[in-house]
Tab-separated table of C-alpha atoms in Angstrom:
chain	number	residue	atom	x	y	z
R	1	MET	CA	107.010	115.789	112.308
R	2	GLY	CA	104.843	117.985	110.262
R	3	VAL	CA	105.932	119.508	107.055
R	4	PRO	CA	105.445	123.334	107.009
R	5	ASP	CA	102.724	124.778	104.883
R	6	ALA	CA	103.752	126.779	101.778
R	7	PRO	CA	101.495	128.477	99.239
R	8	HIS	CA	101.583	127.009	95.774
R	9	ARG	CA	102.480	129.373	93.078
R	10	SER	CA	99.370	130.830	91.585
R	11	ALA	CA	100.530	130.923	88.029
R	12	VAL	CA	100.717	127.176	87.738
R	13	PRO	CA	98.406	125.318	90.027
R	14	PRO	CA	99.414	121.642	90.674
R	15	ARG	CA	98.073	118.861	88.538
R	16	ALA	CA	96.851	115.747	90.173
R	17	HIS	CA	97.597	113.556	87.254
R	18	SER	CA	97.114	110.599	89.352
R	19	ALA	CA	95.999	107.741	90.916
R	20	CYS	CA	93.265	106.096	91.096
R	21	ALA	CA	89.585	105.112	90.570
R	22	VAL	CA	88.926	102.866	93.529
R	23	LEU	CA	91.174	102.606	96.515
R	24	PRO	CA	89.638	100.327	99.157
R	25	LEU	CA	90.209	101.438	102.708
R	26	PRO	CA	91.645	99.260	105.432
R	27	HIS	CA	90.214	95.931	106.579
R	28	ARG	CA	87.780	95.692	103.522
R	29	VAL	CA	87.323	92.992	101.020
R	30	PRO	CA	88.361	94.012	97.478
R	31	ALA	CA	86.120	96.682	96.024
R	32	PRO	CA	84.034	96.081	93.035
R	33	HIS	CA	84.897	98.147	89.991
R	34	PHE	CA	83.483	101.745	89.715
R	35	PRO	CA	83.885	103.918	86.649
R	36	VAL	CA	85.676	107.222	87.270
R	37	PRO	CA	82.976	110.051	87.544
R	38	ALA	CA	83.043	113.132	85.476
R	39	PRO	CA	85.563	115.693	86.827
R	40	ARG	CA	83.169	118.361	87.788
R	41	GLY	CA	79.586	118.182	88.969
R	42	PRO	CA	77.137	118.861	91.780
R	43	GLY	CA	78.648	118.182	95.006
R	44	ARG	CA	82.229	118.262	94.032
R	45	LYS	CA	84.570	120.940	95.149
R	46	TRP	CA	88.271	121.115	94.019
R	47	CYS	CA	91.016	122.681	96.037
R	48	HIS	CA	94.524	123.442	95.332
R	49	GLY	CA	97.076	124.534	97.863
R	50	GLY	CA	100.330	124.111	99.831
R	51	GLY	CA	100.867	122.387	103.011
R	52	GLY	CA	100.868	118.938	101.404
R	53	GLY	CA	102.678	117.361	104.363
R	54	GLY	CA	101.237	119.394	107.193
R	55	GLY	CA	97.836	117.711	107.594
R	56	GLY	CA	99.146	114.393	106.378
R	57	ALA	CA	101.866	114.256	108.990
R	58	ALA	CA	99.530	115.099	111.797
R	59	GLY	CA	97.034	112.407	110.872
R	60	PRO	CA	96.404	109.247	113.091
R	61	GLU	CA	98.205	106.071	112.318
R	62	GLN	CA	95.925	103.879	110.374
R	63	GLY	CA	94.266	100.427	111.133
R	64	GLU	CA	92.589	101.540	114.331
R	65	GLY	CA	89.601	103.569	113.272
R	66	GLU	CA	86.462	101.651	112.328
R	67	ALA	CA	84.594	104.424	110.550
R	68	ALA	CA	86.662	104.232	107.453
R	69	SER	CA	86.141	100.504	107.250
R	70	GLU	CA	82.584	101.135	106.213
R	71	ALA	CA	83.368	102.592	102.879
R	72	GLU	CA	85.483	102.528	99.682
R	73	ALA	CA	87.154	105.650	98.608
R	74	GLU	CA	86.951	106.848	94.989
R	75	ALA	CA	89.689	109.041	93.637
R	76	VAL	CA	89.796	111.167	90.529
R	77	SER	CA	92.335	110.615	87.780
R	78	GLU	CA	92.814	114.309	86.875
R	79	LEU	CA	92.004	117.659	88.686
R	80	SER	CA	93.071	120.010	85.831
R	81	HIS	CA	94.726	120.121	82.440
R	82	VAL	CA	97.541	122.445	83.226
R	83	PRO	CA	100.634	121.569	81.397
R	84	PRO	CA	103.633	120.423	83.568
R	85	PRO	CA	106.102	123.208	84.636
R	86	VAL	CA	109.432	123.487	82.857
R	87	MET	CA	111.169	122.983	86.143
R	88	LEU	CA	110.200	122.079	89.723
R	89	LEU	CA	110.240	124.784	92.368
R	90	PRO	CA	110.738	124.196	96.253
R	91	ASP	CA	107.002	124.728	96.719
R	92	ASP	CA	106.168	121.744	94.588
R	93	PHE	CA	107.741	119.511	97.291
R	94	ARG	CA	105.159	120.771	99.789
R	95	ALA	CA	102.184	121.211	97.515
R	96	SER	CA	99.002	119.178	97.233
R	97	SER	CA	95.841	118.810	95.258
R	98	LYS	CA	92.547	117.937	96.824
R	99	VAL	CA	89.005	116.990	95.734
R	100	LYS	CA	86.111	117.041	98.036
R	101	VAL	CA	82.896	115.117	97.516
R	102	ASN	CA	79.686	115.941	99.347
R	103	ASN	CA	76.226	114.442	99.173
R	104	HIS	CA	76.968	112.654	95.793
R	105	LEU	CA	74.480	110.116	94.388
R	106	PHE	CA	77.168	107.920	92.623
R	107	ASN	CA	77.212	104.282	93.843
R	108	ARG	CA	75.843	105.224	97.246
R	109	GLU	CA	75.697	101.573	98.458
R	110	ASN	CA	79.420	101.309	98.417
R	111	LEU	CA	80.892	104.923	98.574
R	112	PRO	CA	80.640	107.182	101.586
R	113	GLY	CA	78.528	110.335	100.995
R	114	HIS	CA	81.395	112.686	102.120
R	115	PHE	CA	85.043	112.176	101.572
R	116	THR	CA	88.174	113.976	100.509
R	117	PHE	CA	90.971	112.715	98.243
R	118	LYS	CA	94.334	114.427	98.498
R	119	GLU	CA	97.433	113.980	96.265
R	120	TYR	CA	100.727	115.098	97.733
R	121	CYS	CA	103.287	116.856	95.697
R	122	PRO	CA	101.594	115.996	92.306
R	123	GLN	CA	104.067	117.812	90.052
R	124	VAL	CA	107.018	116.029	91.749
R	125	PHE	CA	105.583	112.510	91.492
R	126	ARG	CA	104.498	113.291	87.894
R	127	ASN	CA	108.061	114.210	87.099
R	128	LEU	CA	109.278	111.016	88.754
R	129	ARG	CA	106.993	108.878	86.787
R	130	GLU	CA	108.344	110.417	83.678
R	131	ARG	CA	111.933	109.901	84.599
R	132	PHE	CA	111.056	106.216	85.351
R	133	GLY	CA	109.677	105.947	81.857
R	134	ILE	CA	106.083	105.551	82.805
R	135	ASP	CA	103.395	107.167	80.660
R	136	ASP	CA	100.666	108.808	82.784
R	137	HIS	CA	97.955	107.155	80.902
R	138	ASP	CA	99.456	103.683	81.461
R	139	TYR	CA	99.830	104.644	85.160
R	140	GLN	CA	96.202	105.570	85.534
R	141	VAL	CA	95.051	102.460	83.609
R	142	SER	CA	97.146	100.104	85.606
R	143	LEU	CA	95.946	101.600	88.940
R	144	THR	CA	92.315	102.308	87.983
R	145	ARG	CA	90.989	100.211	85.196
R	146	THR	CA	90.065	97.449	87.616
R	147	PRO	CA	90.356	97.829	91.376
R	148	PRO	CA	93.520	96.888	93.251
R	149	HIS	CA	93.185	94.310	96.005
R	150	TRP	CA	94.490	94.004	99.460
R	151	VAL	CA	97.238	91.511	100.063
R	152	GLY	CA	99.342	90.305	102.987
R	153	SER	CA	98.116	89.184	106.411
R	154	ASP	CA	98.192	92.694	107.824
R	155	ARG	CA	96.286	94.104	104.856
R	156	ARG	CA	98.515	97.128	104.451
R	157	LEU	CA	99.432	96.581	100.741
R	158	LEU	CA	97.465	96.895	97.682
R	159	LEU	CA	98.397	95.225	94.388
R	160	SER	CA	97.165	96.606	91.131
R	161	SER	CA	95.163	94.200	88.973
R	162	ASP	CA	97.839	93.919	86.432
R	163	ARG	CA	100.561	93.383	89.104
R	164	THR	CA	102.876	96.210	87.984
R	165	LEU	CA	102.053	98.592	90.896
R	166	VAL	CA	101.727	98.326	94.668
R	167	ALA	CA	100.399	100.729	97.222
R	168	LYS	CA	101.533	100.525	100.927
R	169	GLU	CA	99.485	102.012	103.541
R	170	LEU	CA	101.524	104.545	105.572
R	171	SER	CA	101.178	106.202	108.902
R	172	GLY	CA	101.093	110.015	109.352
R	173	GLU	CA	104.658	109.772	110.507
R	174	ASP	CA	105.609	107.833	107.369
R	175	VAL	CA	104.064	110.611	105.278
R	176	ALA	CA	106.363	113.118	106.984
R	177	ASP	CA	109.404	110.852	106.408
R	178	VAL	CA	108.593	110.700	102.651
R	179	HIS	CA	108.317	114.412	102.556
R	180	GLY	CA	111.628	114.796	104.202
R	181	LEU	CA	113.233	112.399	101.811
R	182	LEU	CA	111.578	113.425	98.637
R	183	SER	CA	113.635	116.308	97.433
R	184	HIS	CA	116.960	114.283	97.964
R	185	TYR	CA	115.300	111.332	96.328
R	186	HIS	CA	114.097	113.324	93.331
R	187	GLN	CA	117.618	114.849	92.867
R	188	TYR	CA	119.185	111.367	93.062
R	189	VAL	CA	116.731	109.901	90.565
R	190	VAL	CA	117.670	112.798	88.132
R	191	GLN	CA	121.434	112.287	88.694
R	192	CYS	CA	121.265	108.426	88.092
R	193	HIS	CA	118.827	108.913	85.190
R	194	GLY	CA	116.258	106.704	86.862
R	195	SER	CA	118.755	103.708	86.940
R	196	THR	CA	118.419	102.559	90.588
R	197	LEU	CA	117.426	99.651	92.748
R	198	LEU	CA	115.685	101.906	95.251
R	199	PRO	CA	111.782	101.702	95.370
R	200	ARG	CA	110.317	103.566	92.407
R	201	PHE	CA	107.884	105.973	94.227
R	202	LEU	CA	105.184	107.065	91.843
R	203	GLY	CA	102.518	108.830	93.911
R	204	MET	CA	101.389	109.557	97.478
R	205	TYR	CA	97.684	110.025	98.468
R	206	ARG	CA	95.386	110.628	101.423
R	207	VAL	CA	91.720	109.504	101.625
R	208	SER	CA	89.620	111.176	104.411
R	209	VAL	CA	86.254	109.700	105.459
R	210	ASP	CA	84.790	111.397	108.472
R	211	SER	CA	87.572	111.383	111.125
R	212	GLU	CA	89.613	108.559	109.642
R	213	GLU	CA	92.502	109.145	107.231
R	214	THR	CA	94.290	106.553	105.048
R	215	TYR	CA	97.603	107.314	103.514
R	216	LEU	CA	98.946	105.389	100.457
R	217	LEU	CA	102.289	105.454	98.717
R	218	VAL	CA	102.350	103.976	95.253
R	219	MET	CA	105.390	102.308	93.591
R	220	ARG	CA	106.515	99.879	91.181
R	221	ASN	CA	106.291	96.082	92.016
R	222	THR	CA	109.796	94.554	92.704
R	223	PHE	CA	108.463	91.123	91.200
R	224	SER	CA	107.249	90.334	87.883
R	225	HIS	CA	103.705	91.050	86.500
R	226	ARG	CA	103.760	87.664	84.778
R	227	LEU	CA	106.551	85.399	85.980
R	228	PRO	CA	105.638	83.895	89.391
R	229	VAL	CA	108.180	83.811	92.166
R	230	HIS	CA	109.014	80.401	93.714
R	231	ARG	CA	111.565	81.363	96.363
R	232	LYS	CA	111.998	84.695	98.053
R	233	TYR	CA	114.394	86.227	100.470
R	234	ASP	CA	114.557	89.469	102.644
R	235	LEU	CA	118.278	90.078	103.081
R	236	LYS	CA	119.842	92.641	105.434
R	237	GLY	CA	123.394	91.343	105.881
R	238	SER	CA	122.798	90.489	109.528
R	239	LEU	CA	122.704	86.928	111.198
R	240	VAL	CA	121.206	87.818	114.583
R	241	SER	CA	117.449	86.929	114.531
R	242	ARG	CA	117.627	86.764	110.801
R	243	GLU	CA	115.992	83.217	110.285
R	244	ALA	CA	112.454	82.697	109.239
R	245	SER	CA	110.202	81.213	111.952
R	246	ASP	CA	108.815	77.651	111.652
R	247	LYS	CA	105.378	79.235	111.079
R	248	GLU	CA	106.755	81.292	108.162
R	249	LYS	CA	108.637	78.375	106.666
R	250	GLY	CA	105.248	76.329	106.713
R	251	LYS	CA	103.727	78.810	104.234
R	252	GLU	CA	103.471	77.980	100.616
R	253	LEU	CA	105.943	80.772	99.634
R	254	PRO	CA	107.686	81.901	102.899
R	255	THR	CA	109.786	85.000	103.194
R	256	LEU	CA	113.147	83.595	104.103
R	257	LYS	CA	116.128	85.579	105.572
R	258	ASP	CA	119.823	85.795	105.688
R	259	VAL	CA	120.505	82.648	107.815
R	260	ASP	CA	118.120	80.615	105.543
R	261	PHE	CA	120.010	81.855	102.494
R	262	LEU	CA	123.304	80.573	103.887
R	263	ASN	CA	121.905	77.352	105.286
R	264	ARG	CA	120.362	76.447	101.937
R	265	ASN	CA	123.523	77.183	100.045
R	266	GLU	CA	121.583	79.477	97.872
R	267	LYS	CA	123.275	81.462	95.107
R	268	VAL	CA	122.385	83.945	92.429
R	269	TYR	CA	123.709	82.827	89.004
R	270	VAL	CA	123.936	85.867	86.590
R	271	GLY	CA	126.533	86.782	84.038
R	272	GLN	CA	129.531	88.786	84.962
R	273	GLU	CA	128.464	91.947	83.196
R	274	ASP	CA	124.935	91.847	84.852
R	275	GLN	CA	126.460	91.232	88.270
R	276	ARG	CA	128.965	94.073	87.750
R	277	ASP	CA	126.066	96.481	86.607
R	278	PHE	CA	123.904	95.371	89.538
R	279	MET	CA	126.679	95.939	92.207
R	280	GLU	CA	127.634	99.350	90.770
R	281	LYS	CA	123.922	100.430	91.124
R	282	LEU	CA	123.683	98.843	94.620
R	283	LYS	CA	126.830	100.564	95.952
R	284	ARG	CA	125.641	103.951	94.529
R	285	ASP	CA	122.196	103.456	96.108
R	286	VAL	CA	123.678	102.395	99.470
R	287	GLU	CA	126.067	105.483	99.526
R	288	PHE	CA	122.991	107.613	98.948
R	289	LEU	CA	121.130	105.990	101.904
R	290	VAL	CA	124.140	106.295	104.129
R	291	GLN	CA	124.381	110.077	103.430
R	292	LEU	CA	120.767	110.433	104.487
R	293	LYS	CA	121.486	108.296	107.647
R	294	ILE	CA	118.956	105.587	106.511
R	295	MET	CA	119.288	102.084	107.617
R	296	ASP	CA	117.191	98.784	108.166
R	297	TYR	CA	116.662	98.556	104.376
R	298	SER	CA	116.708	95.056	102.799
R	299	LEU	CA	117.340	93.617	99.497
R	300	LEU	CA	114.202	91.690	98.275
R	301	LEU	CA	115.175	88.740	96.230
R	302	GLY	CA	112.645	86.815	94.322
R	303	ILE	CA	113.511	83.641	92.150
R	304	HIS	CA	111.466	82.307	89.267
R	305	GLU	CA	112.223	78.787	88.260
R	306	VAL	CA	111.790	78.553	84.464
R	307	GLY	CA	109.658	75.688	83.387
R	308	ARG	CA	108.195	74.956	86.731
R	309	GLU	CA	104.558	73.919	86.559
R	310	GLU	CA	102.316	76.577	88.078
R	311	PRO	CA	99.379	76.247	90.331
R	312	GLU	CA	96.339	78.414	89.545
R	313	GLU	CA	97.298	81.069	92.051
R	314	GLU	CA	100.664	82.208	93.100
R	315	GLU	CA	101.919	84.493	95.850
R	316	LEU	CA	103.781	87.774	95.047
R	317	GLU	CA	105.811	90.260	96.804
R	318	GLU	CA	105.992	94.091	96.410
R	319	GLU	CA	108.673	96.746	96.717
R	320	GLU	CA	107.805	97.751	100.223
R	321	GLY	CA	106.516	94.442	101.503
R	322	GLY	CA	107.821	91.933	103.968
R	323	GLY	CA	105.096	89.366	104.151
R	324	ASP	CA	103.216	86.984	101.910
R	325	GLU	CA	101.012	88.446	99.269
R	326	GLY	CA	98.275	86.470	97.645
R	327	GLY	CA	97.676	87.162	93.983
R	328	PRO	CA	94.293	87.670	92.476
R	329	PRO	CA	92.577	84.451	90.835
R	330	GLY	CA	93.048	83.996	87.217
R	331	GLY	CA	96.800	84.060	86.739
R	332	TYR	CA	99.188	86.865	86.126
R	333	GLY	CA	98.528	90.204	84.469
R	334	THR	CA	97.737	90.170	80.766
R	335	SER	CA	95.800	93.471	80.424
R	336	PRO	CA	95.959	94.919	76.867
R	337	GLU	CA	96.533	98.315	78.317
R	338	GLY	CA	98.512	99.747	81.235
R	339	ILE	CA	102.177	99.522	82.167
R	340	GLY	CA	102.374	95.849	81.564
R	341	ALA	CA	100.895	96.008	78.097
R	342	PHE	CA	103.941	97.496	76.201
R	343	PHE	CA	105.699	94.289	75.327
R	344	ASN	CA	102.364	92.265	74.967
R	345	SER	CA	101.444	94.267	71.989
R	346	HIS	CA	104.739	93.399	70.061
R	347	ARG	CA	105.175	89.617	70.458
R	348	PRO	CA	104.223	86.845	72.985
R	349	LEU	CA	106.660	86.144	75.764
R	350	GLY	CA	108.063	82.653	76.131
R	351	PRO	CA	109.017	80.782	79.292
R	352	GLY	CA	111.367	82.716	81.404
R	353	GLU	CA	111.304	85.767	79.081
R	354	PHE	CA	110.554	89.302	80.402
R	355	ASP	CA	110.514	92.873	79.177
R	356	PRO	CA	113.077	95.012	81.148
R	357	TYR	CA	110.780	98.034	80.619
R	358	VAL	CA	108.040	96.272	82.601
R	359	ASP	CA	110.146	94.025	84.920
R	360	VAL	CA	112.543	96.726	85.888
R	361	TYR	CA	114.221	94.726	88.661
R	362	ALA	CA	114.716	91.509	86.669
R	363	LEU	CA	118.034	89.688	85.845
R	364	ARG	CA	118.308	86.712	83.577
R	365	GLY	CA	120.160	83.610	85.013
R	366	SER	CA	123.482	82.837	83.320
R	367	GLU	CA	123.826	80.005	80.848
R	368	ALA	CA	126.313	78.332	83.316
R	369	ALA	CA	123.675	78.103	86.033
R	370	PRO	CA	122.777	74.648	87.200
R	371	ARG	CA	119.060	75.472	86.414
R	372	ARG	CA	117.268	78.124	84.413
R	373	GLU	CA	116.175	80.975	86.810
R	374	VAL	CA	115.137	84.593	86.558
R	375	TYR	CA	115.972	86.863	89.496
R	376	PHE	CA	114.123	89.889	90.781
R	377	MET	CA	116.174	92.076	93.162
R	378	GLY	CA	115.422	95.514	94.544
R	379	LEU	CA	115.815	97.576	97.746
R	380	ILE	CA	112.817	97.872	100.099
R	381	ASP	CA	112.043	99.604	103.404
R	382	VAL	CA	114.062	102.757	102.974
R	383	LEU	CA	112.344	105.147	105.266
R	384	THR	CA	114.067	104.358	108.654
R	385	GLN	CA	116.595	106.944	109.808
R	386	TYR	CA	119.172	106.459	112.567
R	387	ASP	CA	117.641	108.479	115.318
R	388	ALA	CA	117.660	108.268	119.149
R	389	ARG	CA	115.370	105.232	119.153
R	390	LYS	CA	117.673	103.233	116.873
R	391	LYS	CA	120.771	104.306	118.966
R	392	ALA	CA	119.057	102.989	122.041
R	393	ALA	CA	118.260	99.718	120.350
R	394	HIS	CA	121.788	99.318	119.135
R	395	ALA	CA	123.055	99.904	122.668
R	396	ALA	CA	120.650	97.297	124.071
R	397	LYS	CA	121.501	94.642	121.528
R	398	THR	CA	125.244	95.207	121.883
R	399	VAL	CA	124.816	94.487	125.661
R	400	LYS	CA	122.902	91.288	124.811
R	401	HIS	CA	124.883	89.948	121.936
R	402	GLY	CA	128.307	91.530	122.412
R	403	ALA	CA	130.142	94.221	120.525
R	404	GLY	CA	131.100	91.943	117.612
R	405	ALA	CA	127.694	90.400	116.946
R	406	GLU	CA	126.079	90.909	113.616
R	407	ILE	CA	123.121	92.753	115.009
R	408	SER	CA	120.714	94.797	112.682
R	409	THR	CA	120.774	98.119	114.566
R	410	VAL	CA	124.257	99.459	113.813
R	411	ASN	CA	124.943	102.934	112.606
R	412	PRO	CA	124.212	103.732	108.976
R	413	GLU	CA	127.845	103.472	107.848
R	414	GLN	CA	128.415	100.119	109.410
R	415	TYR	CA	124.983	98.891	108.275
R	416	GLY	CA	125.797	99.881	104.585
R	417	LYS	CA	129.242	98.273	104.677
R	418	ARG	CA	127.955	95.064	106.153
R	419	PHE	CA	125.051	95.018	103.761
R	420	LEU	CA	127.297	95.378	100.669
R	421	ASP	CA	129.688	92.719	101.953
R	422	PHE	CA	126.909	90.215	102.401
R	423	ILE	CA	125.176	90.970	99.102
R	424	THR	CA	128.494	90.794	97.088
R	425	ASN	CA	128.847	87.065	98.255
R	426	ILE	CA	125.304	86.051	97.267
R	427	PHE	CA	126.547	85.610	93.671
R	428	ALA	CA	127.998	82.218	92.410
């Protein structure tokens, strides 16, 4: 599954114009805030090179090792000040930038004495951020000004303090999948001018402490940074085993599924023009996924009820999440800087109002709707390809449920058609 090494062009070393100040490792409580240290100093060694996916893809799947759980990993916001290249080259899709820290004295009670932080394909993700309209300074502030926190029962998702970004913990196999997808994904984003319902991938990183490696993929949050979600659905277009469990339904904000959507007579009320634009984007995105033989993706739907009285804390869902995510105490993001600050600096937002620059997956409910609602809809879980394992699962489910059953593990073409048919009918 590894990605072959390739030397980075020497004339323009990669720039890790990135991520983060404090990224807590698995199974840890949220980290306290640490300032970003000076770029160069005793004990720090910077490395630039190719092979961004080789080591990452070969790494162990995370969540098992206990050594990394003893530390919080600190990452550096910039490794160099080299201007971006005019155009991306093939090597950029295999490149990486790395910083090594040895025997440092900074915040020793919380940080490990030795660790390595690696950014994959820094020029590619920087270019993607630009095409998605995200200023690099805002990206850094949103991700690093105060620490992100772990959310979800499996603690594989990080939410930035301003709620505009999420980071999903990946396995080494996932990292290889992202590398395999990245050049196609970038080309598609260029062609559609960033107008897509796909997850908006913004950066991918590896933190190594002793023998444990943690991989993180950063992307935009599907849901709002300020409007809480009151109902949410994970929709695949299948009806077999697509009902939330009783345990899930007992949660304050359950993740409901296709059967629940139908049983509750749920509908999405948006204007005709918004519906048409949404479906055009969705059909284009699904066609792209079918071409890459990707399946098992979902439409994540969040519904905000305008005017509903809010508790002190709300749960929140991310672009690549499937469970319940607890928000940090103190309400939704209101930072004066970062991605969510653009509209806040112009005028205050009223009930049900949002800035489409910040809440990029939002759609306003139509005037004819029975109640005022705002909808957040985006595609999630787009890394599963139709391989031998999926083919075997399809055969087994066909034997169990019959050839005409609406099982989830059909081939990508069938999956895409069924998915689009279902989503077309969610609108009133």
